[in-house]
Amino acid sequence: MQEMIKNVYGDTTAVEFKPEIPFDLGGDQPLDCISAYHITEPVSHWLYVTEGFKQFGFELTFRLKSNDETAPEWPISMLNGLATYVFTQERHLTVGEMIDFKRPLVNQPDCFLTTLMMTEEPKLKSADESVKILQIVPITPDEAMAAKGWLTEKFLKLIEIQIKDGLTDLRRFSLLIQDNIANAIARGRDKDGSDTDSVPSSKIYFNISEPRKARVEFDALAGFHLLSVMPGRIPHEKELHIISPEHNITFIPSDEGMVKGVNDTWVEVYMTPDMYREFYENLEVKRKKFYLSGFDGIEFAVNDTYLRDHEGSISGVQQWR
C-alpha cells in the first residue's frame, strides 16, 4: 500500500491507526490498519486508506479537505463503523452503492452530507487484481435521491466532474442548488430512466375485494422515495417495487388499470399512463388517502413511518402531517 501511495504522491509519511487488540483475537475493530496521508495538491487534504477489507474484494479510500496539521480522527471512527457493518452483514461493497448514515457525517450545523457513495478510486490502483479500490464520496440527501432516480453510472460521471478527485468538503452545499445540474439530472432521468427497482417502506397494508375494489397503503418513507424514483420507472415501462419486512407492492405499467393480489404478502398494481400521472400528482410525503379518476373503488393511502430497532421490531412511529 505504501508503495502505491509513493508512486502517485511521492515520499509522504503515513499516520497509522491500528486497533489495540487485533480483531481475530477478540478486538472490536475489524480493520488491520487505517493510514492517513497529508496531501498538499490540489489543495490541502488528508487521504485515508484502509487495510483489512481484502477478504471482501475491496479496500477503501477517503479524501477530506482540511488544513489541520494532524489527521482528523472522526474519519477513523466512520471507517471502523463501516467495517463493522461490512463484516457483520458480509457485504461486498461495489461502485455506485450508497450507505445512508441518516444524519450528517459530523455534528456541525453547516454539514449536509449524510450518505456515503462508493465510487471508482481516481488515482490509486491495486497491484492485486482480486482487490478493487473504492473511494467514499459523501453526498447530500437530495443528491442520493437524484442518483436513485437516474442511472447510477450516469450520476457517478456527474459526480466525477463536479467533485474533483472526490475531495470531501464538509461545508459544501448540494449540487442540485445549481439549476443547470438539477435540470441535467431531470433530463437524464426522463431520457434514460432509473436503474433503482425497489424502494423501502416500514409497513405495507392491502385489502383486495376485486380488481377494481381495494385499499393499498404504504408509508411516507416510501412516498419520499417514490417521488424521486417513479418517473424513471413507470413511464419507461419498468416495474417498481415497494418492499417492507412483511409485505411487497409492485407497480406494473399496463394498458389496463387494476389491483391483483399475488398472495397474502404481495400485491400488484397495474398502472395505465393516465393512472400513473394522477397517482404521481397526488403523491405527497405526509399522511393522506386518495382515489384516481375511473378507479373510485381503489383507495391509496400514505401513512406514518414505523421505526424499527436493530432486530427489526417496531420501536416507535415517525409522524407525517
XYZ file of C-alpha atoms in Angstrom:
321
model
C 0.000 0.000 0.000
C 2.828 2.406 0.889
C 4.483 1.734 -2.481
C 1.220 2.527 -4.253
C 0.960 5.867 -2.421
C 4.598 6.678 -3.182
C 4.113 6.082 -6.907
C 1.351 8.689 -7.015
C 2.226 11.217 -4.318
C 5.963 10.727 -3.793
C 7.518 10.333 -0.358
C 4.929 11.052 2.306
C 4.752 9.652 5.803
C 1.640 7.849 6.968
C -0.055 8.266 10.306
C -1.258 4.772 11.161
C -4.303 3.916 13.248
C -4.292 0.291 14.383
C -6.578 -1.477 16.887
C -5.117 -2.148 20.310
C -6.373 -5.732 20.097
C -6.490 -7.483 16.687
C -9.964 -8.446 15.520
C -9.110 -12.162 15.306
C -8.038 -12.020 18.972
C -11.342 -10.600 20.172
C -10.898 -6.938 19.284
C -13.907 -4.853 18.239
C -12.310 -3.155 15.203
C -12.196 -5.401 12.098
C -9.640 -3.377 10.105
C -5.934 -4.150 10.410
C -4.929 -0.541 9.843
C -6.116 2.835 8.579
C -3.344 5.041 7.182
C -3.711 8.814 6.852
C -1.530 10.859 4.494
C -1.288 14.651 4.382
C -1.503 15.721 0.728
C -0.996 19.329 -0.371
C -2.180 19.204 -4.001
C -4.520 20.320 -5.494
C -5.497 21.647 -2.046
C -4.516 20.630 1.459
C -6.316 17.425 2.405
C -5.966 14.123 4.238
C -6.097 10.835 2.373
C -7.286 7.837 4.404
C -6.560 4.319 3.141
C -7.870 1.107 4.718
C -6.255 -2.295 5.126
C -8.500 -5.171 6.137
C -11.324 -5.491 3.597
C -9.311 -7.763 1.279
C -11.449 -10.833 2.004
C -14.421 -8.923 0.567
C -12.501 -7.964 -2.575
C -12.002 -4.248 -1.944
C -10.261 -1.556 0.095
C -11.480 1.993 0.726
C -10.075 5.494 0.414
C -11.469 8.785 1.686
C -10.181 12.290 0.925
C -11.022 15.063 3.399
C -10.339 18.711 2.628
C -8.547 20.045 5.706
C -5.823 22.473 6.760
C -5.251 20.583 10.018
C -1.641 19.597 10.636
C -2.777 16.410 12.337
C -5.164 13.904 10.806
C -8.784 14.427 11.952
C -9.851 11.283 13.770
C -13.589 11.230 13.076
C -12.991 9.543 9.659
C -11.286 6.724 11.579
C -14.496 6.178 13.561
C -16.529 6.374 10.345
C -14.366 3.790 8.572
C -14.342 1.469 11.576
C -18.124 1.754 11.835
C -18.423 0.954 8.146
C -16.088 -2.018 8.638
C -18.264 -3.359 11.452
C -21.285 -3.108 9.140
C -19.472 -4.890 6.286
C -18.121 -7.694 8.463
C -21.427 -8.202 10.287
C -23.537 -8.222 7.119
C -20.792 -9.782 4.954
C -21.371 -7.044 2.403
C -19.240 -6.790 -0.717
C -19.384 -3.065 -1.465
C -19.444 -2.065 -5.139
C -19.211 1.125 -7.192
C -22.473 3.056 -7.010
C -23.607 1.604 -3.693
C -24.926 4.095 -1.152
C -24.998 3.829 2.631
C -27.309 6.265 4.406
C -25.998 7.498 7.761
C -29.404 9.140 8.416
C -27.538 12.079 9.957
C -24.731 14.479 8.968
C -21.245 12.967 8.993
C -20.142 15.453 11.640
C -22.103 17.315 14.289
C -21.895 20.727 12.646
C -24.855 22.921 11.614
C -23.340 23.562 8.165
C -22.731 19.911 7.244
C -25.389 18.438 4.929
C -23.558 15.258 3.868
C -25.482 12.204 5.068
C -24.871 9.389 2.579
C -21.669 7.562 1.645
C -21.437 6.778 -2.060
C -18.896 4.275 -3.362
C -17.028 5.496 -6.444
C -14.021 4.443 -8.513
C -10.750 5.413 -6.836
C -9.389 8.081 -9.240
C -5.639 7.771 -8.635
C -4.636 4.606 -6.769
C -4.670 1.199 -8.433
C -4.223 -2.070 -6.574
C -1.411 -4.401 -7.630
C -3.664 -7.269 -6.549
C -6.265 -7.862 -9.275
C -8.579 -9.533 -6.760
C -8.847 -6.300 -4.746
C -10.655 -3.229 -6.091
C -10.055 0.158 -4.508
C -13.225 2.179 -3.905
C -13.392 5.799 -2.852
C -16.006 7.084 -0.421
C -17.667 10.297 -1.605
C -20.269 11.680 0.842
C -23.366 13.219 -0.740
C -26.463 15.098 0.427
C -29.966 13.565 0.822
C -31.311 15.159 -2.362
C -28.233 14.036 -4.310
C -28.834 10.477 -3.083
C -32.444 10.652 -4.268
C -31.315 12.073 -7.614
C -28.898 9.162 -8.013
C -31.685 6.665 -7.317
C -33.992 8.431 -9.749
C -31.490 8.192 -12.615
C -28.904 5.699 -13.839
C -26.219 5.250 -11.187
C -23.453 5.143 -13.795
C -24.525 8.494 -15.248
C -24.811 10.106 -11.813
C -21.313 8.879 -10.909
C -19.902 10.532 -14.029
C -21.567 13.783 -12.995
C -20.047 13.469 -9.506
C -16.592 12.898 -11.012
C -16.903 16.130 -12.998
C -18.324 18.275 -10.204
C -16.299 16.949 -7.238
C -12.642 16.924 -8.289
C -10.827 13.764 -7.145
C -13.796 13.008 -4.880
C -12.447 15.510 -2.355
C -14.857 15.895 0.572
C -15.684 19.431 1.669
C -17.839 19.129 4.778
C -19.355 22.552 4.152
C -20.358 22.120 0.541
C -23.976 22.597 -0.475
C -25.957 20.212 -2.638
C -25.047 20.207 -6.317
C -28.767 20.450 -7.065
C -28.960 24.091 -5.951
C -27.347 24.808 -9.327
C -30.191 24.916 -11.847
C -28.065 23.633 -14.723
C -27.146 20.487 -12.764
C -30.677 19.881 -11.457
C -32.053 20.307 -14.985
C -29.391 17.998 -16.456
C -30.300 15.267 -13.963
C -34.025 15.672 -14.702
C -33.399 15.479 -18.459
C -31.189 12.430 -17.981
C -33.840 10.702 -15.872
C -36.563 11.439 -18.414
C -34.365 10.121 -21.236
C -32.658 7.137 -19.586
C -34.981 6.112 -16.774
C -33.817 4.751 -13.426
C -31.997 1.541 -12.509
C -33.455 1.584 -8.978
C -36.084 -1.168 -8.970
C -37.230 -1.037 -5.336
C -37.853 1.447 -2.525
C -38.292 0.804 1.219
C -41.350 1.062 3.437
C -41.587 0.342 7.152
C -45.083 -1.096 6.811
C -47.468 -2.046 3.991
C -51.145 -2.911 4.214
C -53.540 -4.021 1.490
C -57.051 -5.423 1.261
C -58.423 -6.576 -2.095
C -62.089 -7.383 -2.729
C -61.873 -7.426 -6.523
C -59.587 -5.975 -9.244
C -61.210 -2.527 -9.005
C -62.059 -2.525 -5.322
C -59.103 -2.425 -2.954
C -57.105 -0.464 -0.391
C -53.336 -0.172 -0.811
C -51.340 1.533 1.926
C -47.629 2.347 2.325
C -45.720 4.805 4.478
C -44.355 8.308 3.895
C -40.807 6.935 3.654
C -41.882 5.017 0.552
C -43.674 8.122 -0.705
C -40.458 10.123 -0.346
C -38.564 7.587 -2.465
C -41.377 7.182 -4.996
C -41.311 10.899 -5.799
C -37.701 10.522 -6.977
C -37.719 7.038 -8.479
C -41.161 6.555 -10.026
C -40.679 8.956 -13.004
C -37.672 6.894 -14.061
C -39.541 3.585 -13.913
C -43.239 3.520 -14.857
C -43.081 5.864 -17.915
C -40.131 3.764 -19.118
C -42.120 0.509 -18.947
C -40.187 -0.686 -15.886
C -41.721 -2.256 -12.789
C -41.142 -0.714 -9.362
C -41.371 -2.499 -6.011
C -42.116 -1.182 -2.527
C -40.594 -3.566 -0.001
C -41.336 -3.835 3.719
C -40.321 -6.557 6.198
C -43.701 -8.301 5.822
C -45.298 -7.226 2.518
C -44.479 -6.040 -1.005
C -46.200 -3.851 -3.583
C -45.285 -3.981 -7.274
C -46.304 -1.203 -9.676
C -46.545 -2.543 -13.227
C -47.007 -0.418 -16.391
C -50.090 -1.693 -18.195
C -52.812 -0.906 -20.712
C -55.429 -1.759 -18.075
C -55.537 -0.450 -14.518
C -56.305 -2.890 -11.727
C -55.070 -4.351 -8.430
C -54.176 -8.025 -8.133
C -53.262 -9.979 -5.026
C -50.466 -12.444 -5.772
C -50.545 -13.935 -2.272
C -51.023 -12.831 1.342
C -47.809 -10.785 1.291
C -47.646 -9.383 -2.233
C -49.945 -7.157 -4.277
C -49.556 -5.936 -7.859
C -50.882 -2.557 -9.017
C -51.272 -2.353 -12.805
C -50.999 1.272 -13.954
C -52.063 2.890 -17.199
C -50.169 6.061 -18.215
C -53.086 8.247 -17.073
C -53.371 6.337 -13.810
C -49.648 6.817 -13.165
C -49.760 10.562 -13.846
C -52.697 11.087 -11.490
C -51.135 8.852 -8.835
C -47.885 10.832 -9.018
C -49.709 14.174 -8.828
C -51.455 13.014 -5.630
C -48.305 11.616 -4.032
C -47.035 13.578 -1.014
C -44.724 12.871 1.903
C -47.462 13.075 4.520
C -50.492 11.138 5.750
C -53.265 11.190 3.190
C -55.543 8.992 1.138
C -56.666 9.479 -2.424
C -58.561 7.916 -5.313
C -57.931 8.039 -9.049
C -60.377 9.009 -11.803
C -62.162 5.937 -13.098
C -60.930 3.843 -10.172
C -63.181 5.051 -7.357
C -63.060 1.641 -5.705
C -59.282 1.682 -5.268
C -58.094 3.680 -2.284
C -54.415 4.558 -1.935
C -53.118 5.727 1.432
C -49.846 7.182 2.722
C -49.283 6.605 6.436
C -46.765 7.278 9.209
C -43.371 5.570 9.227
C -42.733 2.870 11.820
C -39.256 2.982 13.334
C -37.513 -0.344 13.897
C -34.657 -1.390 16.162
C -31.598 -3.407 15.093
C -33.618 -6.620 15.463
C -36.375 -5.373 13.147
C -39.000 -4.869 15.872
C -41.137 -1.710 15.809
C -39.748 0.743 18.358
C -41.634 3.945 17.551
C -43.516 5.988 14.968
C -42.373 8.924 12.851
C -45.455 11.008 12.195
C -46.007 12.839 8.909
C -48.693 15.500 8.929
